[in-house]
CSV table of C-alpha atoms in Angstrom, one decimal:
chain,number,residue,atom,x,y,z
A,20,MET,CA,56.8,-8.1,19.0
A,21,SER,CA,54.0,-7.6,21.6
A,22,LEU,CA,51.2,-10.3,21.4
A,23,PHE,CA,48.9,-7.3,21.9
A,24,SER,CA,50.2,-5.1,19.4
A,25,SER,CA,47.8,-3.1,17.0
A,26,PRO,CA,46.9,-5.1,13.9
A,27,SER,CA,48.0,-3.8,10.6
A,28,PRO,CA,45.3,-1.5,8.5
A,29,LYS,CA,45.0,-4.4,5.9
A,30,PHE,CA,44.1,-6.9,8.7
A,31,PHE,CA,41.6,-4.7,10.3
A,32,TRP,CA,39.8,-4.1,6.9
A,33,ILE,CA,39.7,-7.9,6.2
A,34,THR,CA,38.4,-8.6,9.6
A,35,LEU,CA,35.6,-6.0,9.2
A,36,ILE,CA,34.5,-7.2,5.9
A,37,VAL,CA,34.4,-10.6,7.2
A,38,PHE,CA,32.4,-9.8,10.2
A,39,SER,CA,30.1,-7.5,8.1
A,40,LEU,CA,29.5,-10.4,5.7
A,41,SER,CA,28.8,-12.9,8.5
A,42,TYR,CA,26.4,-10.5,10.2
A,43,TYR,CA,24.4,-9.9,7.0
A,44,LEU,CA,24.1,-13.7,6.4
A,45,LEU,CA,22.8,-14.3,9.9
A,46,ILE,CA,20.1,-11.6,9.6
A,47,ALA,CA,19.2,-12.9,6.1
A,48,GLU,CA,18.9,-16.5,7.5
A,49,SER,CA,16.8,-15.4,10.4
A,50,THR,CA,14.3,-13.5,8.1
A,51,THR,CA,10.9,-15.2,8.0
A,52,LEU,CA,10.1,-15.0,4.2
A,53,HIS,CA,12.8,-15.9,1.8
A,54,THR,CA,13.5,-12.9,-0.6
A,55,THR,CA,16.0,-14.8,-2.6
A,56,SER,CA,15.3,-18.2,-4.4
A,57,PRO,CA,15.1,-20.7,-1.7
A,58,PRO,CA,15.9,-24.4,-2.7
A,59,PRO,CA,13.0,-25.8,-4.6
A,60,PRO,CA,10.7,-28.1,-2.8
A,61,LYS,CA,10.8,-31.9,-3.5
A,62,PRO,CA,8.4,-32.9,-6.3
A,63,CYS,CA,5.0,-34.4,-5.1
A,64,LYS,CA,5.4,-37.9,-4.2
A,65,LYS,CA,1.7,-38.5,-5.1
A,66,ASN,CA,-0.9,-36.6,-7.1
A,67,PRO,CA,-2.1,-34.0,-4.3
A,68,TYR,CA,-5.7,-34.2,-5.4
A,69,GLU,CA,-5.7,-37.9,-4.8
A,70,GLN,CA,-4.4,-37.1,-1.3
A,71,LEU,CA,-7.1,-34.7,-0.9
A,72,ASN,CA,-9.5,-37.4,-1.7
A,73,LEU,CA,-10.7,-35.3,-4.7
A,74,ILE,CA,-11.4,-36.1,-8.4
A,75,LEU,CA,-11.2,-33.2,-10.9
A,76,ASN,CA,-14.0,-32.9,-13.4
A,77,ASP,CA,-13.7,-31.4,-16.7
A,78,ASN,CA,-16.3,-28.8,-16.0
A,79,GLY,CA,-14.5,-27.1,-13.2
A,80,THR,CA,-16.1,-29.1,-10.3
A,81,VAL,CA,-14.7,-31.9,-8.2
A,82,THR,CA,-15.9,-35.1,-6.8
A,83,ARG,CA,-15.3,-35.4,-3.3
A,84,GLY,CA,-14.7,-38.7,-1.7
A,85,PRO,CA,-16.0,-40.2,1.5
A,86,MET,CA,-15.9,-37.5,4.2
A,87,PRO,CA,-15.4,-37.6,7.9
A,88,PRO,CA,-18.5,-38.4,10.0
A,89,GLU,CA,-21.0,-35.8,11.0
A,90,SER,CA,-23.0,-35.1,14.1
A,91,PRO,CA,-26.7,-33.8,14.3
A,92,PRO,CA,-27.9,-30.8,16.3
A,93,ALA,CA,-29.7,-31.3,19.7
A,94,PRO,CA,-32.1,-28.6,20.2
A,95,ASP,CA,-34.3,-30.3,22.7
A,96,PRO,CA,-33.7,-28.7,26.2
A,97,SER,CA,-35.1,-32.0,27.6
A,98,LEU,CA,-32.0,-33.7,26.6
A,99,PRO,CA,-29.1,-34.3,29.2
A,100,THR,CA,-26.6,-32.0,27.3
A,101,LYS,CA,-24.7,-29.0,28.5
A,102,VAL,CA,-25.1,-27.3,25.2
A,103,LEU,CA,-28.0,-27.0,22.8
A,104,SER,CA,-27.7,-26.8,19.2
A,105,ASN,CA,-30.0,-25.9,16.1
A,106,ASP,CA,-29.6,-25.5,12.6
A,107,LEU,CA,-31.0,-22.4,10.8
A,108,THR,CA,-31.2,-21.7,6.9
A,109,ILE,CA,-29.4,-18.7,5.9
A,110,ASN,CA,-29.9,-18.6,2.0
A,111,LYS,CA,-31.6,-21.7,0.8
A,112,SER,CA,-30.7,-20.9,-3.1
A,113,LYS,CA,-27.0,-20.9,-2.1
A,114,GLY,CA,-27.3,-23.8,0.6
A,115,THR,CA,-25.9,-21.7,3.3
A,116,TRP,CA,-26.8,-22.1,6.9
A,117,ALA,CA,-25.8,-21.8,10.5
A,118,ARG,CA,-25.7,-24.1,13.6
A,119,ILE,CA,-26.2,-22.3,16.5
A,120,TYR,CA,-24.9,-23.4,20.0
A,121,LEU,CA,-26.4,-22.2,23.3
A,122,PRO,CA,-25.0,-23.0,26.7
A,123,ARG,CA,-27.9,-24.6,28.8
A,124,GLU,CA,-27.4,-22.5,31.8
A,125,THR,CA,-28.3,-19.6,29.7
A,126,LEU,CA,-31.9,-20.4,29.7
A,127,TYR,CA,-32.2,-19.8,33.2
A,128,GLN,CA,-30.4,-16.3,33.1
A,129,ASN,CA,-31.5,-12.8,31.9
A,130,SER,CA,-28.2,-11.7,30.6
A,131,LYS,CA,-26.8,-11.9,27.0
A,132,LEU,CA,-23.7,-13.6,26.1
A,133,PRO,CA,-21.0,-12.9,23.5
A,134,LEU,CA,-21.6,-14.2,19.8
A,135,LEU,CA,-18.8,-16.0,18.3
A,136,VAL,CA,-19.4,-16.4,14.6
A,137,TYR,CA,-17.3,-19.3,13.5
A,138,PHE,CA,-16.2,-20.5,10.0
A,139,HIS,CA,-15.0,-23.8,9.7
A,140,GLY,CA,-11.9,-25.1,8.1
A,141,GLY,CA,-11.4,-27.5,5.2
A,142,GLY,CA,-9.2,-25.7,2.6
A,143,PHE,CA,-12.3,-24.0,1.4
A,144,ILE,CA,-13.3,-27.3,-0.7
A,145,TYR,CA,-14.9,-29.4,1.9
A,146,LEU,CA,-16.4,-30.0,5.3
A,147,ASN,CA,-19.3,-28.1,7.0
A,148,PRO,CA,-20.7,-27.3,10.6
A,149,ALA,CA,-22.0,-30.6,11.0
A,150,THR,CA,-18.5,-32.5,10.6
A,151,THR,CA,-17.9,-33.9,13.9
A,152,ILE,CA,-14.7,-32.3,14.9
A,153,PHE,CA,-16.1,-28.7,14.2
A,154,HIS,CA,-19.4,-29.7,16.1
A,155,GLU,CA,-17.5,-30.8,19.2
A,156,PHE,CA,-15.1,-27.9,19.0
A,157,CYS,CA,-18.1,-25.5,18.9
A,158,PHE,CA,-20.2,-27.3,21.5
A,159,ASN,CA,-17.1,-27.4,24.0
A,160,MET,CA,-16.2,-23.8,23.0
A,161,ALA,CA,-19.9,-22.6,23.9
A,162,ASN,CA,-19.6,-24.3,27.1
A,163,ASP,CA,-16.1,-23.3,28.2
A,164,VAL,CA,-16.2,-19.7,27.0
A,165,VAL,CA,-20.0,-19.3,28.0
A,166,ALA,CA,-21.0,-17.7,24.8
A,167,VAL,CA,-23.4,-18.1,22.0
A,168,VAL,CA,-21.5,-19.8,18.8
A,169,ALA,CA,-22.8,-19.5,15.2
A,170,SER,CA,-21.0,-22.1,13.0
A,171,ILE,CA,-21.5,-21.0,9.4
A,172,GLU,CA,-21.8,-23.2,6.4
A,173,TYR,CA,-20.3,-21.2,3.1
A,174,ARG,CA,-20.4,-22.1,-0.5
A,175,LEU,CA,-17.3,-24.4,-1.2
A,176,ALA,CA,-14.8,-24.1,-4.2
A,177,PRO,CA,-13.9,-24.8,-6.8
A,178,GLU,CA,-17.6,-24.6,-7.7
A,179,HIS,CA,-17.8,-21.4,-5.9
A,180,ARG,CA,-14.3,-19.8,-6.0
A,181,LEU,CA,-13.2,-16.9,-3.7
A,182,PRO,CA,-14.6,-14.3,-3.0
A,183,ALA,CA,-17.8,-16.4,-2.5
A,184,ALA,CA,-17.2,-17.6,1.0
A,185,TYR,CA,-16.4,-14.0,2.1
A,186,GLU,CA,-19.7,-12.8,0.4
A,187,ASP,CA,-21.4,-15.6,2.5
A,188,ALA,CA,-19.7,-14.5,5.7
A,189,VAL,CA,-21.0,-10.7,5.2
A,190,GLU,CA,-24.6,-12.1,4.2
A,191,VAL,CA,-24.7,-14.2,7.3
A,192,LEU,CA,-23.9,-11.4,9.4
A,193,HIS,CA,-26.7,-9.2,7.9
A,194,TRP,CA,-29.1,-12.2,8.3
A,195,MET,CA,-28.4,-12.5,12.0
A,196,LYS,CA,-28.8,-9.0,12.6
A,197,THR,CA,-32.1,-8.5,10.5
A,198,ASN,CA,-33.7,-11.9,11.3
A,199,GLN,CA,-33.0,-12.3,15.2
A,200,GLU,CA,-36.7,-11.8,15.8
A,201,GLU,CA,-37.4,-15.1,14.1
A,202,ASP,CA,-35.1,-17.0,16.2
A,203,ASP,CA,-35.4,-17.1,20.0
A,204,TRP,CA,-31.9,-18.1,20.9
A,205,LEU,CA,-30.3,-15.3,19.0
A,206,ARG,CA,-33.0,-12.7,20.0
A,207,TYR,CA,-32.9,-13.5,23.7
A,208,TYR,CA,-29.3,-14.8,24.5
A,209,ALA,CA,-27.0,-13.2,21.9
A,210,ASP,CA,-25.2,-9.9,22.4
A,211,PHE,CA,-25.1,-8.2,19.1
A,212,SER,CA,-23.0,-5.5,20.3
A,213,ASN,CA,-20.4,-7.9,21.2
A,214,VAL,CA,-19.6,-10.0,18.4
A,215,PHE,CA,-16.3,-11.7,17.3
A,216,LEU,CA,-15.5,-13.3,13.9
A,217,MET,CA,-13.6,-16.4,14.4
A,218,GLY,CA,-12.3,-19.3,12.2
A,219,SER,CA,-10.0,-22.1,11.8
A,220,SER,CA,-7.6,-22.5,8.9
A,221,ALA,CA,-9.6,-21.6,5.9
A,222,GLY,CA,-12.1,-20.4,8.2
A,223,GLY,CA,-9.4,-18.0,9.8
A,224,ASN,CA,-8.9,-16.7,6.2
A,225,ILE,CA,-12.6,-16.0,5.8
A,226,ALA,CA,-13.0,-14.4,9.2
A,227,TYR,CA,-10.1,-12.1,8.4
A,228,ASN,CA,-11.2,-11.1,4.9
A,229,ALA,CA,-14.9,-10.7,6.0
A,230,GLY,CA,-13.4,-8.4,8.6
A,231,LEU,CA,-12.0,-6.5,6.0
A,232,ARG,CA,-15.1,-6.0,4.2
A,233,VAL,CA,-16.6,-5.0,7.4
A,234,THR,CA,-14.0,-2.3,8.1
A,235,SER,CA,-14.1,-1.1,4.4
A,236,ALA,CA,-17.8,-0.3,4.9
A,237,GLY,CA,-17.2,1.9,7.9
A,238,GLY,CA,-17.4,-0.9,10.5
A,239,GLY,CA,-20.6,-2.4,9.1
A,240,CYS,CA,-23.1,0.4,9.3
A,241,ASP,CA,-23.7,0.5,5.8
A,242,LEU,CA,-24.1,-3.3,5.6
A,243,GLY,CA,-26.7,-3.6,8.5
A,244,ILE,CA,-24.6,-5.9,10.4
A,245,PRO,CA,-23.8,-6.6,14.2
A,246,LYS,CA,-21.1,-4.5,15.9
A,247,ILE,CA,-18.0,-6.4,15.3
A,248,GLN,CA,-15.4,-6.1,18.3
A,249,GLY,CA,-12.7,-8.4,17.0
A,250,LEU,CA,-11.5,-11.2,14.9
A,251,ILE,CA,-10.1,-14.5,16.2
A,252,LEU,CA,-8.0,-16.3,13.7
A,253,ILE,CA,-7.1,-19.8,14.6
A,254,GLN,CA,-4.1,-21.2,12.5
A,255,PRO,CA,-5.2,-18.9,9.6
A,256,PHE,CA,-4.8,-20.5,6.2
A,257,PHE,CA,-2.7,-18.1,4.1
A,258,SER,CA,0.2,-18.5,1.6
A,259,GLY,CA,2.2,-16.4,-1.0
A,260,ALA,CA,4.4,-16.8,-4.0
A,261,GLN,CA,7.8,-16.8,-1.9
A,262,ILE,CA,8.1,-19.9,0.2
A,263,THR,CA,8.8,-19.2,4.0
A,264,GLY,CA,11.2,-21.0,6.3
A,265,SER,CA,8.6,-23.2,8.1
A,266,GLU,CA,6.9,-24.1,4.7
A,267,LEU,CA,10.2,-25.5,3.7
A,268,ARG,CA,11.1,-26.9,6.8
A,269,LEU,CA,7.6,-28.8,6.9
A,270,ALA,CA,7.2,-29.4,3.3
A,271,ASP,CA,6.3,-33.1,3.6
A,272,ASP,CA,4.2,-32.4,6.9
A,273,PRO,CA,1.3,-35.1,7.0
A,274,HIS,CA,-1.2,-32.7,8.2
A,275,LEU,CA,-0.6,-30.1,5.6
A,276,SER,CA,2.1,-30.8,3.0
A,277,LEU,CA,3.3,-27.8,0.6
A,278,CYS,CA,1.9,-29.8,-2.4
A,279,ASN,CA,-1.6,-30.2,-0.8
A,280,ASN,CA,-1.2,-26.4,0.4
A,281,TYR,CA,-0.9,-25.2,-3.2
A,282,ALA,CA,-3.4,-27.5,-4.7
A,283,LYS,CA,-6.1,-26.1,-2.4
A,284,TRP,CA,-5.2,-22.5,-3.4
A,285,ASP,CA,-5.3,-23.7,-7.1
A,286,LEU,CA,-8.9,-24.8,-6.6
A,287,SER,CA,-10.0,-21.8,-4.4
A,288,LEU,CA,-8.5,-18.5,-5.9
A,289,PRO,CA,-10.1,-16.8,-9.0
A,290,VAL,CA,-8.9,-18.4,-11.9
A,291,GLY,CA,-5.5,-17.2,-13.3
A,292,ALA,CA,-4.6,-15.5,-9.8
A,293,ASP,CA,-1.4,-16.4,-8.2
A,294,ARG,CA,-0.6,-17.1,-4.6
A,295,ASP,CA,0.2,-13.1,-4.1
A,296,HIS,CA,-3.6,-12.5,-4.5
A,297,GLU,CA,-5.0,-10.3,-1.8
A,298,TYR,CA,-7.2,-13.3,-0.7
A,299,CYS,CA,-4.2,-15.5,-0.2
A,300,ASN,CA,-1.4,-13.2,0.9
A,301,PRO,CA,-2.5,-10.4,3.3
A,302,THR,CA,0.7,-8.9,3.3
A,303,ALA,CA,1.3,-8.5,-0.5
A,304,GLY,CA,0.1,-5.4,-2.6
A,305,ASP,CA,-2.3,-3.3,-0.9
A,306,GLY,CA,-2.8,-5.6,2.0
A,307,PRO,CA,-0.8,-3.4,4.7
A,308,LYS,CA,-3.3,-0.3,3.9
A,309,LYS,CA,-6.1,-2.5,4.4
A,310,ILE,CA,-4.8,-3.7,7.6
A,311,GLU,CA,-4.7,0.0,8.7
A,312,MET,CA,-8.4,0.0,8.4
A,313,ILE,CA,-8.6,-2.6,11.1
A,314,GLY,CA,-6.6,-0.4,13.3
A,315,ARG,CA,-8.6,2.8,12.8
A,316,LEU,CA,-11.6,1.1,13.6
A,317,GLY,CA,-10.3,-0.4,16.9
A,318,LEU,CA,-11.0,-4.0,16.0
A,319,ARG,CA,-8.8,-6.3,18.2
A,320,VAL,CA,-7.1,-9.4,16.7
A,321,LEU,CA,-6.3,-12.7,18.0
A,322,VAL,CA,-3.7,-14.9,16.0
A,323,THR,CA,-3.1,-18.4,17.4
A,324,GLY,CA,-0.6,-21.0,15.9
A,325,CYS,CA,2.4,-23.4,16.7
A,326,ASP,CA,5.6,-24.0,15.6
A,327,GLY,CA,4.6,-27.5,14.1
A,328,ASP,CA,2.3,-25.7,11.7
A,329,PRO,CA,4.0,-25.2,8.1
A,330,LEU,CA,1.9,-21.8,8.0
A,331,VAL,CA,3.3,-20.4,11.4
A,332,ASP,CA,5.8,-17.9,9.7
A,333,ARG,CA,3.0,-16.4,7.8
A,334,GLN,CA,0.9,-16.1,10.8
A,335,MET,CA,3.5,-14.5,12.9
A,336,GLU,CA,4.2,-12.3,10.0
A,337,LEU,CA,0.8,-11.2,9.8
A,338,THR,CA,0.6,-10.5,13.4
A,339,ARG,CA,3.8,-8.4,13.4
A,340,VAL,CA,2.5,-6.2,10.1
A,341,MET,CA,-0.7,-5.7,12.1
A,342,GLU,CA,1.2,-4.5,15.2
A,343,MET,CA,3.1,-2.0,12.9
A,344,LYS,CA,-0.2,-0.6,11.4
A,345,GLY,CA,-1.7,0.2,14.8
A,346,VAL,CA,-3.8,-2.8,15.2
A,347,LYS,CA,-4.5,-4.2,18.6
A,348,ALA,CA,-3.1,-7.6,17.9
A,349,VAL,CA,-2.3,-10.4,20.0
A,350,GLY,CA,-0.2,-13.5,18.9
A,351,HIS,CA,-0.4,-16.6,20.9
A,352,PHE,CA,2.1,-19.3,19.4
A,353,THR,CA,3.0,-22.5,21.3
A,354,ALA,CA,5.7,-25.2,20.5
A,355,GLY,CA,4.9,-28.5,18.9
A,356,GLY,CA,1.7,-29.3,17.4
A,357,TYR,CA,0.5,-29.4,13.9
A,358,HIS,CA,-1.9,-27.5,11.4
A,359,GLY,CA,-5.6,-28.2,12.7
A,360,VAL,CA,-4.3,-29.2,16.3
A,361,GLN,CA,-6.2,-26.5,18.1
A,362,VAL,CA,-9.5,-27.8,16.8
A,363,GLN,CA,-8.7,-31.5,16.7
A,364,ASP,CA,-6.8,-32.1,20.0
A,365,PRO,CA,-9.3,-31.8,23.1
A,366,PHE,CA,-6.5,-30.8,25.5
A,367,LYS,CA,-5.1,-28.1,23.1
A,368,ALA,CA,-8.9,-27.0,22.4
A,369,LYS,CA,-9.4,-26.4,25.9
A,370,GLN,CA,-6.4,-24.3,26.5
A,371,PHE,CA,-7.6,-22.4,23.3
A,372,TYR,CA,-10.9,-21.6,24.9
A,373,GLU,CA,-9.2,-20.0,27.9
A,374,VAL,CA,-7.2,-17.8,25.8
A,375,VAL,CA,-10.5,-16.8,23.9
A,376,LYS,CA,-12.2,-16.2,27.1
A,377,SER,CA,-9.5,-13.8,28.4
A,378,PHE,CA,-9.2,-12.1,25.0
A,379,ILE,CA,-13.1,-11.4,24.8
A,380,SER,CA,-13.4,-10.6,28.4
A,381,THR,CA,-11.0,-7.4,28.0
A,382,LEU,CA,-14.1,-5.7,26.6
A,383,PRO,CA,-16.7,-4.5,28.7
A,384,ALA,CA,-20.1,-6.2,28.3
A,385,SER,CA,-22.9,-4.2,27.0
A,386,TYR,CA,-26.3,-5.6,27.4
């Protein structure tokens, strides 16, 4: 019998079935989001609230432990600094405010600069624009990108659960548009027709959801806010009821463990909501339909991340869905790193500034 004789029909069908099953399993394994029940994550080794330096109070608030160091603004132009900064009150009753950053060289120019409205991270539950890591990040970004940066303080959870932060984000946009005459830096140096909403981690989530609110109002015309050209989402903080491959792979990550991830959402979402709520999972429910509004209005979106971040699969999936829905989305993902690296690591931050500068420069400036 020849070595290359035709196989029997029975052998052929067995081979075909085995190949088909192998192919199916390969595709299933490569899918970002696990659609079948994945192995349960390991139980939390410690109380996640203790790890977050929080004490839960019976009245629904938290007692926050010592926070990272803070830095003051530097508004005096006589100081030897490349970037000036100044604090402005937005809504005294809510405790919201903004720290404005202005490159010194702008004082001697007649042209206006893009306005980057930045929302800080902190899991929705702590930190503020004066926190040194965010102050230095915005200081250097204003200098390297050559832009006016407005770093925003919003109400924090759980005292003010979502959508409070989103409401504050839209309010600050309205405030800057209607009160620019009261602040010379905004009045003379910020181009209100060239505005980008930006945020890191939870701030990226806020920038995204604030962008949705702007688009649902027809681009902001009905809200009396500046012209938003795009969104810049820095390792945005999203989650969902189904665990992803990167979340499972990095469940014990020291920068954002799965236990801490879930604890932050428990404190931030509306009471009774699960992680497939629209604030948490942008691809669940009506999320894809809302993404279409971003595409129709022509907003451009930059999403950045790294494969050392447990949330990277969600960030890449959001980018993919936006592209499918006609959004001019750009994903910039790098190897290594960790959640928050683009803000905390000066070298990674400098690389990020170049990406931002390239992203916003694709639009012709309008002065």
